[in-house]
mmCIF file of C-alpha atoms in Angstrom:
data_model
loop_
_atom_site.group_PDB
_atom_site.id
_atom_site.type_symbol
_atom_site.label_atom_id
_atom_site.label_comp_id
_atom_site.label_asym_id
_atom_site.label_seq_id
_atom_site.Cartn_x
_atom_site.Cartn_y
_atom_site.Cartn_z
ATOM 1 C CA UNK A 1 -12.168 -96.902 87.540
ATOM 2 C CA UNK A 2 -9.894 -94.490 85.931
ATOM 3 C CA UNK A 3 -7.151 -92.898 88.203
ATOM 4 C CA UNK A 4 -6.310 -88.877 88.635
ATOM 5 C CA UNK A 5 -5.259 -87.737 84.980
ATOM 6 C CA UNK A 6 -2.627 -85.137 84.275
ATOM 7 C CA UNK A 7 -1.384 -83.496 81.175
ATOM 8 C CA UNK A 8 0.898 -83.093 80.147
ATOM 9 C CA UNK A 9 3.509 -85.076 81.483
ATOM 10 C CA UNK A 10 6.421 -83.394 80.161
ATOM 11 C CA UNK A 11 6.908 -79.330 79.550
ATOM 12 C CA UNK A 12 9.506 -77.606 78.778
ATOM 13 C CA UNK A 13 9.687 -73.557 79.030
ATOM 14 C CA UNK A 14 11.411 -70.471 78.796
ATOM 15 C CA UNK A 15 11.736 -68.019 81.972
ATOM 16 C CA UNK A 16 8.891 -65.417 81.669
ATOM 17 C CA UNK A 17 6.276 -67.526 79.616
ATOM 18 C CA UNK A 18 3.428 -68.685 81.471
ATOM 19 C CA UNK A 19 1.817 -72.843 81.789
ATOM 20 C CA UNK A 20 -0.939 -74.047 82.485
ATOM 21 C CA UNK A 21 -1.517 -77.739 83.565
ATOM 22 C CA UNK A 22 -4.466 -79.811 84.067
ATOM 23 C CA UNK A 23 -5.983 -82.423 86.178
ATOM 24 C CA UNK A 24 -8.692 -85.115 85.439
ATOM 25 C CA UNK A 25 -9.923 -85.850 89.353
ATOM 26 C CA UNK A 26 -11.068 -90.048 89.878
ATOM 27 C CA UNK A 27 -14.722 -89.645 88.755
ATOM 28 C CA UNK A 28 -17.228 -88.422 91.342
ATOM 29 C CA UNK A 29 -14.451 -87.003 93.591
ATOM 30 C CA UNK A 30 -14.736 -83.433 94.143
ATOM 31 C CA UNK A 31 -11.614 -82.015 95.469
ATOM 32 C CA UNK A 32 -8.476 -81.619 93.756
ATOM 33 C CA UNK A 33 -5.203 -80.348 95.280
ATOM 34 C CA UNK A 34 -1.918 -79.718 94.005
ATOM 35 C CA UNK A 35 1.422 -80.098 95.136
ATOM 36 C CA UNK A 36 5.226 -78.925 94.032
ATOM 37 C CA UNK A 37 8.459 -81.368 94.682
ATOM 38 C CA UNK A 38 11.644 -80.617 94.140
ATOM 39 C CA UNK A 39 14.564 -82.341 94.913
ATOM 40 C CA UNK A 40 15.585 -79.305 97.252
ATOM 41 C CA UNK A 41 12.065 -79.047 99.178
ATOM 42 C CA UNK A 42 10.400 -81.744 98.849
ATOM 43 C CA UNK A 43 6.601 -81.871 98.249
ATOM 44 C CA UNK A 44 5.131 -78.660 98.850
ATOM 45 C CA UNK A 45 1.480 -78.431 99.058
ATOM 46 C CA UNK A 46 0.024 -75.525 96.773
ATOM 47 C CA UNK A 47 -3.634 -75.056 96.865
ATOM 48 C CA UNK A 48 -7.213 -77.381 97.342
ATOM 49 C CA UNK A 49 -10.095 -76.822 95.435
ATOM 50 C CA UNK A 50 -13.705 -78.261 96.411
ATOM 51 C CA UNK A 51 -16.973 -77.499 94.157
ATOM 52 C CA UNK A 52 -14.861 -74.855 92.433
ATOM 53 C CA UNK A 53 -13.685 -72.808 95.345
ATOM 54 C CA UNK A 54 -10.546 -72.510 96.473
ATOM 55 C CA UNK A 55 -10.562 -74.240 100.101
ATOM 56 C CA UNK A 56 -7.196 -73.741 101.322
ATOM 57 C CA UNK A 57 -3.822 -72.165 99.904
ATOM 58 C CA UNK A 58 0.095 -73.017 100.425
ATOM 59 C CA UNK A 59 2.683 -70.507 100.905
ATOM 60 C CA UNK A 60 3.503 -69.925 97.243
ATOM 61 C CA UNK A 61 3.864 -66.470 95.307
ATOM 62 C CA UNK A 62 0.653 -64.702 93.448
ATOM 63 C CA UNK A 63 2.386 -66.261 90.039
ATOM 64 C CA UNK A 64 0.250 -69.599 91.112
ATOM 65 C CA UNK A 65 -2.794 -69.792 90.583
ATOM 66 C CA UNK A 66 -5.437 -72.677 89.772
ATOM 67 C CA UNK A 67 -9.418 -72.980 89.001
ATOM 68 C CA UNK A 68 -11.842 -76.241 89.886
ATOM 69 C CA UNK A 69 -14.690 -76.604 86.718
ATOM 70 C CA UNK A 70 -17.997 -77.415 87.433
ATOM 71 C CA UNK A 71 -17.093 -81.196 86.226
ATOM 72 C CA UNK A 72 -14.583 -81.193 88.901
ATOM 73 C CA UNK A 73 -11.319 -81.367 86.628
ATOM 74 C CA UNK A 74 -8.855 -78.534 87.658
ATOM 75 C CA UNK A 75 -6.388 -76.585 86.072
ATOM 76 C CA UNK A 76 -3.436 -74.485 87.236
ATOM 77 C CA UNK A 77 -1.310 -71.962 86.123
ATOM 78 C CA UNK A 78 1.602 -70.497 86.312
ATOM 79 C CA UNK A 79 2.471 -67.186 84.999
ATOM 80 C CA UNK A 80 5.985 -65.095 84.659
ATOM 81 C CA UNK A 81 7.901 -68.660 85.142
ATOM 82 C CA UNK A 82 11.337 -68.783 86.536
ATOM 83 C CA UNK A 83 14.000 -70.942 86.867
ATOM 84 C CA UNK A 84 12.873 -72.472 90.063
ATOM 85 C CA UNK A 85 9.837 -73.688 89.270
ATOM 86 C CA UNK A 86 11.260 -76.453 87.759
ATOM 87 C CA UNK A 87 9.032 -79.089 89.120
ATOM 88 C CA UNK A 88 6.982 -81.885 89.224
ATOM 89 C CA UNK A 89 3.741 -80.590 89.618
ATOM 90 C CA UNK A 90 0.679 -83.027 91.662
ATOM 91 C CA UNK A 91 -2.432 -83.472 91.644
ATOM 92 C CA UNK A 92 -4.409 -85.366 94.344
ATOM 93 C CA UNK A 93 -7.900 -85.931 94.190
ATOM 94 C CA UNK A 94 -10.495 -87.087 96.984
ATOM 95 C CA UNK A 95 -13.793 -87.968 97.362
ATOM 96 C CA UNK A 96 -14.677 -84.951 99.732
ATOM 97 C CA UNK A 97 -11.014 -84.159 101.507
ATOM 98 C CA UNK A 98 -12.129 -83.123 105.259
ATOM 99 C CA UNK A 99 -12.649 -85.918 107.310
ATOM 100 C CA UNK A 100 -10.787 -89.140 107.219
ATOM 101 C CA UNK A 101 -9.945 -89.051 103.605
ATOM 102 C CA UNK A 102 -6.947 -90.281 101.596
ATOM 103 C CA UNK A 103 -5.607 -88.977 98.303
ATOM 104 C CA UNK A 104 -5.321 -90.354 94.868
ATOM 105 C CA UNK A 105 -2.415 -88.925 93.185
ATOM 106 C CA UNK A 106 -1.770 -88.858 89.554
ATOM 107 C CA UNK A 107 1.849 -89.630 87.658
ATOM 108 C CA UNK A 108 2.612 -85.664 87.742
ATOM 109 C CA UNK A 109 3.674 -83.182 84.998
ATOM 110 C CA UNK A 110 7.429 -82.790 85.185
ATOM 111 C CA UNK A 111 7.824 -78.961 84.028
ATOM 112 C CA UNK A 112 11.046 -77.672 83.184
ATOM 113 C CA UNK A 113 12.172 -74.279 82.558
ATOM 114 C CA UNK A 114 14.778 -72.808 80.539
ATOM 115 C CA UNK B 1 0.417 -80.270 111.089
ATOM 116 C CA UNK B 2 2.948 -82.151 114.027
ATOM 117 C CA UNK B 3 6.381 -82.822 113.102
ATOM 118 C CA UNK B 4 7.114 -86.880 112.515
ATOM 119 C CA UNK B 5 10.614 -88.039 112.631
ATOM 120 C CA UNK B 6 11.507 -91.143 110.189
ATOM 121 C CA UNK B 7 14.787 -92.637 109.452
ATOM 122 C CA UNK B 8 16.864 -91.459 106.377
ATOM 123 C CA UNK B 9 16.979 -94.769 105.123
ATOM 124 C CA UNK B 10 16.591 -98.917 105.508
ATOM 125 C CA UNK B 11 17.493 -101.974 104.155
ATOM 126 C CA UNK B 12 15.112 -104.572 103.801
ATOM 127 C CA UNK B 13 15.386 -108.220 102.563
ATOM 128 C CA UNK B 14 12.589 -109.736 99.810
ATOM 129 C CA UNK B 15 10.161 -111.718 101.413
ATOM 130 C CA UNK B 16 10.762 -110.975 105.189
ATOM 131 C CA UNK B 17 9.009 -108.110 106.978
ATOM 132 C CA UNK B 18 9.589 -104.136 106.980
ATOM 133 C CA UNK B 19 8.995 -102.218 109.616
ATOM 134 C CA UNK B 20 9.658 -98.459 109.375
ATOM 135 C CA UNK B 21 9.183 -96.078 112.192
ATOM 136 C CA UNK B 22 7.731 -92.803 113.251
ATOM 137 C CA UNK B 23 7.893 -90.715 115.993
ATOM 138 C CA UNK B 24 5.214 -88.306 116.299
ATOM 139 C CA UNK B 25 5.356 -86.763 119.367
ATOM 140 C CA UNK B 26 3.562 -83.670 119.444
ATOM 141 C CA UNK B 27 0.537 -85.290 118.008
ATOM 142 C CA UNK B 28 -2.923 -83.764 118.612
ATOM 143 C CA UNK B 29 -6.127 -85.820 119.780
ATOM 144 C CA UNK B 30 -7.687 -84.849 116.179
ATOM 145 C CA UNK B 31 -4.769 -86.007 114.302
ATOM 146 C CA UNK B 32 -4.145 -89.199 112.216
ATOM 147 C CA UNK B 33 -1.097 -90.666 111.211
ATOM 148 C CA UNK B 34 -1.103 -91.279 107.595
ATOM 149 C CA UNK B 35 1.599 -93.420 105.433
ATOM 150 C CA UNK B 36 2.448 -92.781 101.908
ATOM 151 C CA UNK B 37 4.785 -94.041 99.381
ATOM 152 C CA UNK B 38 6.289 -92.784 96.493
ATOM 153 C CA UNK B 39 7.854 -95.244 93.777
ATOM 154 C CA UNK B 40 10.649 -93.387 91.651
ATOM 155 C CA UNK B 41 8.425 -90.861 88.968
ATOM 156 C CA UNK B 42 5.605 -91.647 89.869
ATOM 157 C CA UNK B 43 3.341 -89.802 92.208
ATOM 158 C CA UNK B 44 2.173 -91.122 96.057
ATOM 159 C CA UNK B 45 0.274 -93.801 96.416
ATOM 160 C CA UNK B 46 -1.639 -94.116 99.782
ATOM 161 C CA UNK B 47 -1.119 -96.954 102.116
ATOM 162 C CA UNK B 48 -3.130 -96.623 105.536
ATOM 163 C CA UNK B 49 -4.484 -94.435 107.963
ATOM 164 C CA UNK B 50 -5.355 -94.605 111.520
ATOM 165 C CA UNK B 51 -6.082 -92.822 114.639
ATOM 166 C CA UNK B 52 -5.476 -94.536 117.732
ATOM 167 C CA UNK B 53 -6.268 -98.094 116.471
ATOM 168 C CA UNK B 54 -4.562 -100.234 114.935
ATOM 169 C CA UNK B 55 -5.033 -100.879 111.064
ATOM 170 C CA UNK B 56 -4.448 -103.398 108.607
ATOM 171 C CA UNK B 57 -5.600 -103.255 105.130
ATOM 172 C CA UNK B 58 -4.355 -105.204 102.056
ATOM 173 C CA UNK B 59 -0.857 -103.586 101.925
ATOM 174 C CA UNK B 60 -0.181 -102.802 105.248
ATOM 175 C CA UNK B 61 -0.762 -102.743 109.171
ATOM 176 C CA UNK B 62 -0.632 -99.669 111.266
ATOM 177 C CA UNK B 63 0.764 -100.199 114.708
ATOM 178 C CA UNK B 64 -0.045 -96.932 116.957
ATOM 179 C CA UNK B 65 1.339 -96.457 120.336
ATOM 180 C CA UNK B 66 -0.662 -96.377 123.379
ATOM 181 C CA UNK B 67 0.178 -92.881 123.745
ATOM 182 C CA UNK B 68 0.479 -92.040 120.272
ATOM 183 C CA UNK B 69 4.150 -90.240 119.893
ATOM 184 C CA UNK B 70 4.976 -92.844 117.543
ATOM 185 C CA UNK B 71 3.786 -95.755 115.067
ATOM 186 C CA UNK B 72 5.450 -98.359 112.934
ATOM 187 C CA UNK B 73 4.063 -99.562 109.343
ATOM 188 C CA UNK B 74 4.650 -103.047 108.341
ATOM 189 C CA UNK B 75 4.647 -104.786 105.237
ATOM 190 C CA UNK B 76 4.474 -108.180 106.319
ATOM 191 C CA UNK B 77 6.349 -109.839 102.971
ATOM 192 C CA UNK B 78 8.224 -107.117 101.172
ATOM 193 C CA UNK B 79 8.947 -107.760 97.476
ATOM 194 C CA UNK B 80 11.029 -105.424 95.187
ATOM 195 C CA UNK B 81 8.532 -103.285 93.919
ATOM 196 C CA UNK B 82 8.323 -101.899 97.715
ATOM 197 C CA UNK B 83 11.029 -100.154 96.985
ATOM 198 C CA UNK B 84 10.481 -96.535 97.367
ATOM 199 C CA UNK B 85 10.469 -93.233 99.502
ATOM 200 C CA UNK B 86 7.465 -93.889 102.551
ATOM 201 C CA UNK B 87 6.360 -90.997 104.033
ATOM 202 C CA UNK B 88 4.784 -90.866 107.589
ATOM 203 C CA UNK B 89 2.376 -87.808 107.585
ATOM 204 C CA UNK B 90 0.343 -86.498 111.087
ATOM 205 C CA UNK B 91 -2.828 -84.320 109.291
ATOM 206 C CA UNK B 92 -6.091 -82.890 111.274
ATOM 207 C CA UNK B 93 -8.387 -83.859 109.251
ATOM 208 C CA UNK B 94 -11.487 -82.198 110.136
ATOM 209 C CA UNK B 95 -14.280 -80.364 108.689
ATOM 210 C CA UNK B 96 -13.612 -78.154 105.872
ATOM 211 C CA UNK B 97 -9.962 -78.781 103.822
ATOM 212 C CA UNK B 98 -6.796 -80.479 105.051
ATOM 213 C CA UNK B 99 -3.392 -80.536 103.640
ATOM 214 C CA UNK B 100 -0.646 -82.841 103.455
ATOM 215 C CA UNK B 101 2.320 -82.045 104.996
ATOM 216 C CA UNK B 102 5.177 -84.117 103.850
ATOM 217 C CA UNK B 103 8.552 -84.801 105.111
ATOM 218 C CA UNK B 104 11.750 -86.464 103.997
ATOM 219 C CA UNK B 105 10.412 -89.658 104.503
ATOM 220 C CA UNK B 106 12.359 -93.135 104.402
ATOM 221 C CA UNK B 107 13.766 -94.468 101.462
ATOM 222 C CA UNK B 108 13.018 -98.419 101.613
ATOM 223 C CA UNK B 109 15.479 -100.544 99.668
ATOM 224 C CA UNK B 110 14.089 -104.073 99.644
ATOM 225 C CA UNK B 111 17.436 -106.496 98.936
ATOM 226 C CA UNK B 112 17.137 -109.422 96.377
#
């Protein structure tokens, strides 16, 4: 069974351009959720998407922003990037994420911003 | 999500047992302890769960306090690829979505 996908795994930008990374859940899971580290804070949970909606949101600005397809694969994006968001960017994917559940997480996209 | 409380950091020598801790005291009824691990680059990789039992699965046991302020996860033989950062998480995971909220964790060195 194939594991959570990401692409790509290495970005680099300038400040004010916008990204947009993806996620390939484990097949037949249907949330994804995303997550920020940085060496400063740690991992920082962003957002959790379940049959496309938007479930439950971390305390991150408007620039953040992601969207679950009906194939479950999820994409996020981030727009007006600055110099601290400089990350590597999670995603975790479960089979239903509620009760009892554990996360698969895939190798990250390391995004770095110049 | 409860605070947990790990150590910085620990030593461990190949083939004997590790045994990190976590204190967990202002756990809820509805809330599990969950371990995770995080090898340099690469994203976590989950190890066990539990609630008020203890657990033992493949890679690891789960021992939970009576009152549940604190647990311990073993690896019974470590080897050098157990090297990395283990996080001890405390999540209600109920109906509707959860998060994971992680801490510093403890960065495992297993010794040759």
């Amino acid at each position: 069974k194939a594991g959570v996908t990401q692409t790509p795994r290495y970005l680099i930008k300038t400040r004010g351009q916008q990204v947009t990374l993806s996620c390939s859940p484990i097949s037949g899971h249907r949330s994804v959720s995303w997550y920020q580290q940085t060496p400063g804070q740690g991992l920082q949970f962003l957002f959790e998407y379940f049959s496309e909606t938007q479930r439950n949101k971390g305390n991150f600005p408007g620039r953040f922003s992601g969207r679950q397809f009906s194939n479950s694969r999820s994409e996020m994006n981030v727009s007006t990037l600055e110099l601290g968001d400089s990350a590597l960017y999670l995603c975790a994917s479960s089979f239903s994420a509620g009760i009892n559940e554990k996360l698969f997480f895939g190798s990250g996209t390391q995004l770095s911003v110049l | 999500d409860a605070k947990t409380t790990q150590p910085t950091s620990m030593d461990c020598a190949e083939g004997r047992a590790a045994n990190l801790p976590c204190n967990h005291s202002t756990i809820s009824g509805n809330e599990y302890v969950y371990w995770y691990r995080q090898i340099h680059s690469q994203g976590p990789q989950y190890i066990i769960h539990g609630l008020k039992n203890n657990e033992t699965n493949e890679m690891a046991s789960l021992i939970i306090t009576e009152d549940r302020k604190s647990s311990t996860l073993i690896l019974p033989h470590a080897t050098l690829r157990d090297t990395a950062v283990y996080y001890c998480i405390v999540t209600y995971s109920g109906a509707g979505s959860y998060q994971l909220t992680f801490g510093k964790g403890t960065k495992l060195s297993v010794i040759p």
